[in-house]
Amino acid sequence: DGGITQSPKYLFRKEGQNVTLSCEQNLNHDAMYWYRQDPGQGLRLIYYSQIVNDFQKGDIAEGYSVSREKKESFPLTVTSAQKNPTAFYLCASIGEIPGSYGYTFGSGTRLTVV
Amino acid sequence: EDQVTQSPEALRLQEGESSSLNCSYTVSGLRGLFWYRQDPGKGPEFLFTLYSAGEEKEKERLKATLTKKESFLHITAPKPEDSATYLCAVQEGDQGATNKLIFGTGTLLAVQP
């Protein structure tokens, strides 16, 4: 079945460490997105990519970086410059959903600073 | 400023007790309104997309409706397995090229047997 795979499910980061979150899709969607979810807040857009080798900053891009070398993959790196990285991270793509149209989300990665 | 507000923040229902969740929005031009269900520790699951005022969509016990200023998610005779957080998001007209969505903070629904 088509979908989005995020890994790992849980990730622990030490102070000053960079970590990379994986996002892979087999939906053949062109556009992919990274959102951050914090308790009591709506999902906030970090970065998005509408086509291979191109990406744009979202609303809260500081301290994050991305790459889009393949259509299927959109990894997110949380750098040491991100001062409050503890959150639930969601990857999504947009396109046809059986019978409709919208975002498909991955199952998320929960990042915790230790 | 574009905004999406969901109410109530939390709702507790008895099994079989029908109710509605509200999503009000302010955008310069609506391209689409989306409803998602999110279970704890999981990614949001797509429910509906609505495009124009007057449109309605149904799926099992859920029915979504849309007006020019708000959307309702009606839950008829809910069951405990309907317990989840329900998220509303809008795609604003100027953001059509980016497909960026603006999310509300969600309604946490608990259905007790």
Coordinates of N, CA and C in Angstrom, one line a residue:
Chain A
D1 N 0.8 -1.2 0.0 CA 0.0 0.0 0.0 C 0.9 1.2 0.0
G2 N 0.4 2.3 -0.7 CA 1.1 3.5 -0.7 C 1.0 4.3 0.6
G3 N 2.1 5.0 0.9 CA 2.0 5.8 2.2 C 3.3 6.5 2.4
I4 N 3.4 7.1 3.6 CA 4.6 7.8 4.1 C 5.2 7.1 5.3
T5 N 6.5 6.8 5.2 CA 7.2 6.1 6.3 C 8.1 7.1 7.0
Q6 N 7.9 7.3 8.3 CA 8.9 8.1 9.0 C 9.7 7.2 10.0
S7 N 10.9 7.6 10.1 CA 11.8 6.8 11.1 C 12.8 7.7 11.7
P8 N 13.3 7.5 12.9 CA 12.7 6.5 13.8 C 11.4 7.0 14.4
K9 N 10.7 6.2 15.2 CA 9.5 6.6 15.9 C 9.9 7.5 17.1
Y10 N 10.9 7.1 17.8 CA 11.4 7.9 18.9 C 12.9 8.2 18.7
L11 N 13.3 9.5 19.1 CA 14.7 9.9 18.9 C 15.0 10.8 20.0
F12 N 16.3 10.5 20.5 CA 16.7 11.3 21.7 C 18.0 12.1 21.2
R13 N 18.0 13.3 21.5 CA 19.1 14.2 21.1 C 19.8 14.8 22.3
K14 N 21.1 14.8 22.3 CA 21.9 15.4 23.3 C 22.1 16.9 23.0
E15 N 22.4 17.7 23.9 CA 22.7 19.1 23.7 C 23.8 19.2 22.7
G16 N 23.6 20.1 21.7 CA 24.7 20.4 20.7 C 24.8 19.4 19.6
Q17 N 23.9 18.4 19.6 CA 24.0 17.4 18.6 C 23.0 17.6 17.4
N18 N 23.4 17.3 16.2 CA 22.5 17.3 15.1 C 21.9 15.9 14.9
V19 N 20.6 15.9 14.6 CA 19.9 14.6 14.3 C 19.1 14.8 13.1
T20 N 19.0 13.6 12.3 CA 18.2 13.6 11.1 C 17.0 12.7 11.2
L21 N 15.9 13.2 10.8 CA 14.6 12.4 10.7 C 14.4 12.0 9.3
S22 N 14.0 10.8 9.1 CA 13.8 10.3 7.8 C 12.3 10.3 7.4
C23 N 12.0 10.6 6.1 CA 10.7 10.6 5.6 C 10.8 10.0 4.1
E24 N 10.1 9.0 3.9 CA 10.0 8.3 2.6 C 8.6 8.1 2.2
Q25 N 8.3 8.4 0.9 CA 6.9 8.2 0.4 C 6.9 7.4 -0.9
N26 N 5.9 6.6 -1.1 CA 5.8 5.8 -2.4 C 4.4 6.2 -3.0
L27 N 4.0 7.4 -2.8 CA 2.7 7.8 -3.4 C 2.9 8.5 -4.7
N28 N 4.1 8.8 -5.1 CA 4.4 9.5 -6.3 C 3.9 10.9 -6.3
H29 N 3.9 11.5 -5.1 CA 3.5 12.9 -4.9 C 4.7 13.8 -5.1
D30 N 4.5 14.9 -5.7 CA 5.6 15.9 -5.9 C 5.9 16.7 -4.7
A31 N 4.9 17.2 -4.0 CA 5.2 18.1 -2.9 C 5.2 17.4 -1.5
M32 N 6.2 17.7 -0.7 CA 6.3 17.1 0.6 C 6.5 18.2 1.6
Y33 N 6.2 18.0 2.9 CA 6.1 19.0 4.0 C 6.6 18.4 5.3
W34 N 7.2 19.2 6.1 CA 7.6 18.9 7.5 C 6.8 19.9 8.4
Y35 N 6.1 19.3 9.3 CA 5.4 20.0 10.4 C 5.9 19.6 11.7
R36 N 5.8 20.6 12.6 CA 6.1 20.3 14.0 C 4.8 20.5 14.8
Q37 N 4.5 19.6 15.8 CA 3.3 19.6 16.6 C 3.7 19.7 18.1
D38 N 3.3 20.7 18.8 CA 3.5 20.9 20.2 C 2.1 20.9 20.9
P39 N 2.1 20.4 22.1 CA 0.8 20.4 22.9 C 0.1 21.8 22.9
G40 N -1.2 21.8 22.6 CA -1.9 23.1 22.6 C -1.7 24.0 21.5
Q41 N -0.9 23.6 20.5 CA -0.7 24.4 19.3 C -1.0 23.6 18.1
G42 N -1.4 24.4 17.0 CA -1.7 23.7 15.8 C -0.4 23.3 15.1
L43 N -0.5 22.5 14.1 CA 0.7 22.1 13.4 C 1.4 23.3 12.7
R44 N 2.7 23.4 12.9 CA 3.4 24.5 12.3 C 4.4 24.0 11.2
L45 N 4.4 24.7 10.1 CA 5.2 24.3 8.9 C 6.6 24.7 9.1
I46 N 7.5 23.7 8.9 CA 9.0 23.9 9.0 C 9.6 24.2 7.7
Y47 N 9.5 23.3 6.8 CA 10.0 23.4 5.4 C 9.0 22.6 4.5
Y48 N 9.1 23.0 3.2 CA 8.3 22.2 2.2 C 9.1 22.2 0.9
S49 N 8.8 21.2 0.1 CA 9.4 21.0 -1.2 C 8.4 20.7 -2.2
Q50 N 8.4 21.4 -3.3 CA 7.4 21.1 -4.3 C 7.9 20.3 -5.5
I51 N 9.2 20.2 -5.5 CA 9.9 19.4 -6.6 C 11.3 19.0 -6.2
V52 N 11.8 18.0 -6.8 CA 13.2 17.6 -6.5 C 14.2 18.7 -6.6
N53 N 15.1 18.7 -5.7 CA 16.2 19.7 -5.7 C 15.7 21.2 -5.4
D54 N 14.5 21.3 -4.9 CA 14.0 22.6 -4.5 C 13.2 22.5 -3.2
F55 N 13.4 23.5 -2.3 CA 12.6 23.5 -1.1 C 12.6 25.0 -0.6
Q56 N 11.6 25.2 0.2 CA 11.4 26.6 0.8 C 11.2 26.5 2.3
K57 N 11.5 27.6 3.0 CA 11.3 27.7 4.4 C 9.8 27.9 4.7
G58 N 9.4 27.3 5.8 CA 8.1 27.5 6.3 C 8.1 28.6 7.3
D59 N 7.1 28.5 8.3 CA 7.0 29.5 9.3 C 8.0 29.5 10.4
I60 N 8.6 28.3 10.6 CA 9.5 28.1 11.8 C 10.8 27.3 11.3
A61 N 11.4 27.8 10.3 CA 12.6 27.1 9.7 C 13.9 27.2 10.5
E62 N 14.0 28.2 11.4 CA 15.3 28.4 12.1 C 15.7 27.2 12.9
G63 N 16.9 26.8 12.7 CA 17.5 25.6 13.4 C 17.2 24.3 12.7
Y64 N 16.6 24.3 11.6 CA 16.3 23.1 10.8 C 16.9 23.2 9.4
S65 N 17.2 22.1 8.8 CA 17.6 22.0 7.4 C 17.0 20.8 6.7
V66 N 16.9 20.9 5.4 CA 16.3 19.7 4.6 C 17.1 19.5 3.3
S67 N 16.8 18.4 2.7 CA 17.3 18.2 1.3 C 16.2 17.4 0.6
R68 N 16.2 17.5 -0.8 CA 15.3 16.8 -1.6 C 16.0 16.3 -2.8
E69 N 16.8 15.3 -2.7 CA 17.6 14.7 -3.8 C 16.8 13.7 -4.6
K70 N 15.8 13.1 -4.0 CA 15.0 12.2 -4.7 C 13.5 12.5 -4.4
K71 N 12.6 12.2 -5.4 CA 11.2 12.5 -5.2 C 10.7 11.8 -4.0
E72 N 11.2 10.6 -3.7 CA 10.6 9.8 -2.6 C 11.0 10.2 -1.2
S73 N 12.1 11.0 -1.1 CA 12.7 11.2 0.2 C 12.8 12.7 0.5
F74 N 12.5 13.0 1.8 CA 12.6 14.4 2.2 C 13.1 14.4 3.7
P75 N 14.4 14.2 4.0 CA 14.9 14.1 5.3 C 15.0 15.5 6.0
L76 N 14.7 15.6 7.3 CA 14.8 16.8 8.1 C 15.9 16.7 9.1
T77 N 16.8 17.6 9.1 CA 17.9 17.7 10.1 C 17.6 18.7 11.1
V78 N 17.6 18.3 12.4 CA 17.4 19.3 13.5 C 18.8 19.6 14.0
T79 N 19.2 20.9 13.8 CA 20.6 21.2 14.2 C 20.7 21.7 15.6
S80 N 21.9 21.9 16.1 CA 22.1 22.4 17.4 C 21.6 23.8 17.6
A81 N 21.4 24.5 16.5 CA 20.8 25.9 16.6 C 19.4 25.9 17.0
Q82 N 18.7 24.8 16.9 CA 17.3 24.7 17.3 C 17.3 24.6 18.8
K83 N 16.8 25.6 19.5 CA 17.0 25.7 21.0 C 15.9 24.9 21.7
N84 N 14.8 24.6 21.1 CA 13.7 23.9 21.8 C 13.2 22.8 20.8
P85 N 14.0 21.8 20.6 CA 13.6 20.8 19.6 C 12.6 19.7 20.0
T86 N 12.4 19.6 21.3 CA 11.5 18.6 21.8 C 10.1 18.8 21.3
A87 N 9.6 17.8 20.4 CA 8.3 18.0 19.8 C 8.0 16.7 19.0
F88 N 6.8 16.7 18.5 CA 6.4 15.6 17.6 C 6.5 16.1 16.1
Y89 N 7.2 15.4 15.3 CA 7.5 15.9 13.9 C 6.7 15.0 12.9
L90 N 6.0 15.7 12.0 CA 5.2 15.0 11.1 C 5.6 15.4 9.6
C91 N 5.7 14.4 8.8 CA 6.0 14.5 7.4 C 4.8 14.3 6.6
A92 N 4.5 15.0 5.6 CA 3.3 14.9 4.8 C 3.6 15.1 3.3
S93 N 2.8 14.6 2.5 CA 2.8 14.9 1.0 C 1.3 15.2 0.6
I94 N 1.2 15.9 -0.5 CA -0.2 16.2 -0.9 C -0.4 15.7 -2.3
G95 N -1.6 15.2 -2.5 CA -2.0 14.7 -3.8 C -3.3 13.9 -3.7
E96 N -3.6 13.1 -4.7 CA -4.8 12.3 -4.7 C -4.8 11.3 -3.6
I97 N -5.9 11.3 -2.9 CA -6.3 10.3 -1.9 C -7.5 9.5 -2.4
P98 N -7.6 8.2 -2.3 CA -8.7 7.5 -2.9 C -10.0 8.2 -2.7
G99 N -10.6 8.7 -3.8 CA -11.9 9.4 -3.7 C -11.8 10.9 -3.3
S100 N -10.6 11.4 -3.1 CA -10.5 12.8 -2.7 C -9.1 13.3 -3.0
Y101 N -8.8 14.4 -2.3 CA -7.5 15.1 -2.4 C -7.1 15.7 -1.1
G102 N -5.8 15.6 -0.7 CA -5.4 16.2 0.5 C -4.1 15.7 0.9
Y103 N -3.7 16.1 2.2 CA -2.4 15.7 2.8 C -2.5 14.2 3.2
T104 N -1.4 13.5 3.0 CA -1.2 12.2 3.7 C -0.1 12.4 4.6
F105 N -0.2 12.0 5.9 CA 0.8 12.1 6.9 C 1.5 10.8 7.2
G106 N 2.7 10.9 7.6 CA 3.4 9.8 8.2 C 3.0 9.6 9.6
S107 N 3.6 8.6 10.3 CA 3.2 8.3 11.7 C 3.9 9.1 12.7
G108 N 4.9 9.9 12.3 CA 5.5 10.8 13.2 C 6.8 10.3 13.8
T109 N 7.6 11.3 14.2 CA 8.8 11.0 15.1 C 8.8 11.9 16.3
R110 N 8.9 11.3 17.4 CA 8.9 12.1 18.7 C 10.3 12.3 19.1
L111 N 10.8 13.5 19.1 CA 12.1 13.9 19.4 C 12.2 14.5 20.8
T112 N 13.1 14.0 21.6 CA 13.3 14.5 23.0 C 14.7 14.8 23.2
V113 N 15.0 16.0 23.8 CA 16.3 16.4 24.2 C 16.6 15.9 25.6
V114 N 17.8 15.2 25.7 CA 18.2 14.6 27.0 C 19.4 15.3 27.5
Chain B
E1 N -4.9 38.5 9.5 CA -4.1 37.3 9.5 C -5.0 36.1 9.4
D2 N -4.5 35.2 8.6 CA -5.3 33.9 8.4 C -5.3 33.2 9.7
Q3 N -6.5 32.7 10.1 CA -6.7 32.0 11.4 C -7.7 30.9 11.3
V4 N -7.4 29.8 12.1 CA -8.4 28.7 12.2 C -8.6 28.4 13.6
T5 N -9.8 28.5 14.1 CA -10.2 28.3 15.5 C -11.1 27.2 15.6
Q6 N -10.8 26.2 16.5 CA -11.7 25.0 16.7 C -12.3 25.1 18.1
S7 N -13.5 24.7 18.2 CA -14.2 24.6 19.5 C -15.2 23.5 19.5
P8 N -15.4 22.9 20.7 CA -14.6 23.2 21.9 C -13.2 22.6 21.9
E9 N -12.4 22.9 22.9 CA -11.1 22.3 23.0 C -11.2 20.9 23.3
A10 N -12.1 20.5 24.1 CA -12.3 19.1 24.6 C -13.8 18.9 24.7
L11 N -14.2 17.7 24.4 CA -15.7 17.3 24.4 C -15.8 15.9 24.9
R12 N -16.6 15.7 25.9 CA -16.8 14.3 26.5 C -18.3 14.0 26.2
L13 N -18.5 12.8 25.5 CA -19.8 12.4 25.2 C -20.1 11.0 25.7
Q14 N -21.3 10.7 26.0 CA -21.7 9.3 26.2 C -21.9 8.6 24.9
E15 N -21.7 7.3 24.9 CA -21.9 6.5 23.7 C -23.3 6.8 23.2
G16 N -23.5 7.1 21.9 CA -24.8 7.3 21.3 C -25.3 8.8 21.4
E17 N -24.5 9.6 22.1 CA -24.9 11.0 22.3 C -24.3 11.9 21.1
S18 N -25.2 12.3 20.2 CA -24.7 13.0 19.0 C -24.3 14.4 19.4
S19 N -23.3 15.0 18.6 CA -22.9 16.4 18.9 C -22.1 16.9 17.6
S20 N -21.7 18.1 17.7 CA -20.9 18.7 16.6 C -19.7 19.4 17.1
L21 N -18.7 19.4 16.3 CA -17.4 20.1 16.5 C -17.4 21.3 15.5
N22 N -16.8 22.4 15.9 CA -16.8 23.6 15.1 C -15.4 24.0 14.7
C23 N -15.3 24.5 13.4 CA -14.1 25.0 12.9 C -14.4 26.4 12.2
S24 N -14.0 27.5 12.8 CA -14.2 28.8 12.2 C -12.9 29.3 11.6
Y25 N -13.0 29.9 10.5 CA -11.8 30.3 9.8 C -11.9 31.7 9.2
T26 N -10.8 32.4 9.1 CA -10.7 33.7 8.4 C -9.5 33.6 7.5
V27 N -9.8 33.6 6.2 CA -8.8 33.6 5.1 C -9.3 34.5 4.0
S28 N -8.4 34.9 3.2 CA -8.8 35.8 2.1 C -9.5 35.1 1.0
G29 N -9.3 33.9 0.9 CA -10.0 33.1 -0.2 C -9.8 31.7 0.1
L30 N -10.9 30.9 0.3 CA -10.7 29.5 0.7 C -10.6 28.6 -0.5
R31 N -9.5 27.9 -0.6 CA -9.3 26.9 -1.7 C -9.8 25.5 -1.2
G32 N -9.7 25.2 0.1 CA -10.2 23.9 0.6 C -10.1 23.9 2.1
L33 N -11.0 23.1 2.7 CA -11.0 22.9 4.2 C -10.9 21.4 4.4
F34 N -10.0 21.1 5.3 CA -9.7 19.6 5.5 C -10.0 19.3 7.0
W35 N -10.6 18.1 7.1 CA -10.7 17.5 8.5 C -9.9 16.2 8.6
Y36 N -9.2 16.1 9.7 CA -8.4 15.0 10.0 C -8.7 14.4 11.4
R37 N -8.4 13.2 11.6 CA -8.5 12.5 12.9 C -7.1 12.1 13.3
Q38 N -6.8 12.4 14.6 CA -5.4 12.0 15.1 C -5.6 11.3 16.4
D39 N -5.0 10.0 16.4 CA -5.0 9.2 17.6 C -3.7 9.5 18.3
P40 N -3.6 9.3 19.6 CA -2.4 9.7 20.4 C -1.1 9.0 19.9
G41 N -0.1 9.8 19.6 CA 1.2 9.3 19.2 C 1.2 8.9 17.7
K42 N 0.2 9.2 17.0 CA 0.1 8.9 15.6 C 0.0 10.1 14.7
G43 N 0.2 9.9 13.4 CA 0.0 11.0 12.4 C -1.5 11.2 12.1
P44 N -1.9 12.4 11.7 CA -3.3 12.6 11.4 C -3.8 11.7 10.2
E45 N -5.0 11.3 10.3 CA -5.6 10.5 9.3 C -6.7 11.3 8.5
F46 N -6.6 11.3 7.2 CA -7.5 12.1 6.4 C -9.0 11.7 6.6
L47 N -9.9 12.7 6.7 CA -11.3 12.4 6.7 C -12.0 13.0 5.5
F48 N -12.0 14.3 5.4 CA -12.7 15.0 4.4 C -12.0 16.2 3.8
T49 N -12.3 16.5 2.6 CA -12.0 17.8 2.0 C -13.3 18.5 1.5
L50 N -13.5 19.7 1.9 CA -14.6 20.5 1.4 C -14.1 21.7 0.7
Y51 N -14.8 22.1 -0.4 CA -14.3 23.2 -1.3 C -15.2 24.4 -1.3
S52 N -16.5 24.3 -1.1 CA -17.4 25.4 -1.3 C -18.5 25.4 -0.3
A53 N -19.0 26.6 0.0 CA -20.1 26.7 1.0 C -21.3 25.9 0.5
G54 N -21.9 25.2 1.4 CA -23.0 24.3 1.1 C -22.7 22.9 0.9
E55 N -21.4 22.6 0.7 CA -20.9 21.2 0.5 C -21.0 20.4 1.7
E56 N -21.4 19.1 1.6 CA -21.4 18.2 2.7 C -20.8 16.9 2.3
K57 N -20.1 16.2 3.2 CA -19.5 14.9 3.0 C -19.8 14.0 4.2
E58 N -20.0 12.7 4.0 CA -20.3 11.8 5.0 C -19.4 10.6 5.0
K59 N -19.1 10.1 6.2 CA -18.3 8.8 6.3 C -18.7 8.2 7.6
E60 N -19.4 7.1 7.5 CA -19.9 6.3 8.6 C -20.6 7.3 9.5
R61 N -20.2 7.5 10.8 CA -21.0 8.3 11.7 C -20.6 9.8 11.6
L62 N -19.7 10.2 10.7 CA -19.3 11.5 10.6 C -19.8 12.2 9.4
K63 N -20.2 13.5 9.6 CA -20.7 14.3 8.5 C -20.1 15.7 8.6
A64 N -19.4 16.2 7.5 CA -18.8 17.5 7.5 C -19.6 18.4 6.6
T65 N -19.8 19.6 7.1 CA -20.5 20.7 6.4 C -19.7 21.9 6.3
L66 N -19.9 22.8 5.4 CA -19.1 24.0 5.2 C -20.0 25.2 4.9
T67 N -19.7 26.3 5.6 CA -20.3 27.6 5.2 C -19.2 28.6 4.9
K68 N -19.5 29.8 4.6 CA -18.5 30.8 4.2 C -17.6 31.2 5.4
K69 N -18.0 30.8 6.6 CA -17.1 31.2 7.7 C -16.7 30.1 8.6
E70 N -17.4 28.9 8.5 CA -17.1 27.8 9.4 C -17.5 26.5 8.8
S71 N -17.0 25.5 9.5 CA -17.3 24.1 9.1 C -17.7 23.4 10.4
F72 N -18.6 22.4 10.3 CA -19.0 21.6 11.4 C -18.7 20.1 11.0
L73 N -18.2 19.4 12.1 CA -18.1 18.0 12.0 C -19.1 17.4 12.9
H74 N -20.2 16.8 12.3 CA -21.3 16.2 13.1 C -21.0 14.8 13.4
I75 N -21.1 14.4 14.6 CA -20.9 13.0 15.0 C -22.2 12.4 15.5
T76 N -22.7 11.4 14.7 CA -24.0 10.8 15.1 C -23.8 9.5 15.8
A77 N -24.5 9.4 16.9 CA -24.4 8.1 17.7 C -23.0 7.6 17.9
P78 N -22.1 8.4 18.5 CA -20.7 8.1 18.5 C -20.4 6.8 19.4
K79 N -19.3 6.1 19.0 CA -18.9 5.0 19.8 C -17.5 5.3 20.4
P80 N -17.1 4.5 21.4 CA -15.8 4.8 22.1 C -14.7 4.8 21.1
E81 N -14.7 4.1 20.0 CA -13.6 4.1 19.0 C -13.6 5.4 18.2
D82 N -14.5 6.3 18.4 CA -14.5 7.6 17.7 C -13.6 8.6 18.6
S83 N -13.2 8.2 19.8 CA -12.4 9.0 20.6 C -11.1 9.3 19.9
A84 N -10.8 10.6 19.8 CA -9.5 11.0 19.1 C -9.5 12.5 19.2
T85 N -8.4 13.1 18.6 CA -8.4 14.6 18.4 C -8.7 14.8 16.9
Y86 N -9.7 15.7 16.7 CA -10.1 16.1 15.4 C -9.5 17.4 15.0
L87 N -8.8 17.4 13.9 CA -8.1 18.6 13.4 C -8.8 19.2 12.2
C88 N -8.8 20.5 12.1 CA -9.3 21.2 11.0 C -8.2 22.0 10.4
A89 N -8.1 22.1 9.0 CA -7.1 22.9 8.4 C -7.7 23.6 7.1
V90 N -7.2 24.7 6.8 CA -7.6 25.4 5.6 C -6.5 25.7 4.7
Q91 N -6.8 25.7 3.4 CA -5.8 26.1 2.4 C -6.3 27.4 1.8
E92 N -5.5 28.4 2.0 CA -5.9 29.8 1.6 C -5.6 30.0 0.1
G93 N -6.4 30.9 -0.5 CA -6.3 31.1 -1.9 C -5.0 31.4 -2.4
D94 N -4.3 32.4 -1.7 CA -3.0 32.8 -2.2 C -1.9 31.8 -2.0
Q95 N -2.2 30.8 -1.1 CA -1.2 29.7 -0.9 C -1.5 28.5 -1.8
G96 N -2.3 28.8 -2.8 CA -2.7 27.6 -3.6 C -1.5 27.0 -4.3
A97 N -0.5 27.8 -4.7 CA 0.7 27.3 -5.4 C 1.5 26.4 -4.5
T98 N 1.5 26.7 -3.2 CA 2.4 26.0 -2.2 C 1.6 24.9 -1.5
N99 N 0.3 24.9 -1.6 CA -0.5 23.9 -0.9 C -0.3 23.9 0.6
K100 N 0.1 25.1 1.1 CA 0.3 25.2 2.5 C -1.0 25.2 3.2
L101 N -1.1 24.4 4.3 CA -2.3 24.4 5.1 C -2.1 25.1 6.5
I102 N -3.2 25.7 7.0 CA -3.2 26.4 8.3 C -4.1 25.5 9.2
F103 N -3.5 25.0 10.3 CA -4.2 24.1 11.2 C -4.8 24.8 12.4
G104 N -5.9 24.3 12.9 CA -6.4 24.7 14.2 C -5.7 23.8 15.2
T105 N -6.0 24.1 16.5 CA -5.4 23.3 17.6 C -6.1 22.0 17.9
G106 N -7.3 21.8 17.3 CA -7.9 20.5 17.5 C -9.0 20.5 18.6
T107 N -9.9 19.5 18.5 CA -10.9 19.2 19.5 C -10.6 17.8 20.0
L108 N -10.4 17.6 21.3 CA -10.1 16.3 21.8 C -11.5 15.7 22.2
L109 N -11.9 14.6 21.5 CA -13.2 14.0 21.8 C -13.0 12.7 22.6
A110 N -13.8 12.6 23.6 CA -13.7 11.4 24.4 C -15.2 10.8 24.5
V111 N -15.4 9.6 24.0 CA -16.7 9.0 24.0 C -16.7 7.8 25.1
Q112 N -17.5 8.0 26.1 CA -17.5 7.0 27.1 C -18.6 5.9 26.9
P113 N -18.3 4.7 27.2 CA -19.3 3.6 27.0 C -20.4 3.7 28.0

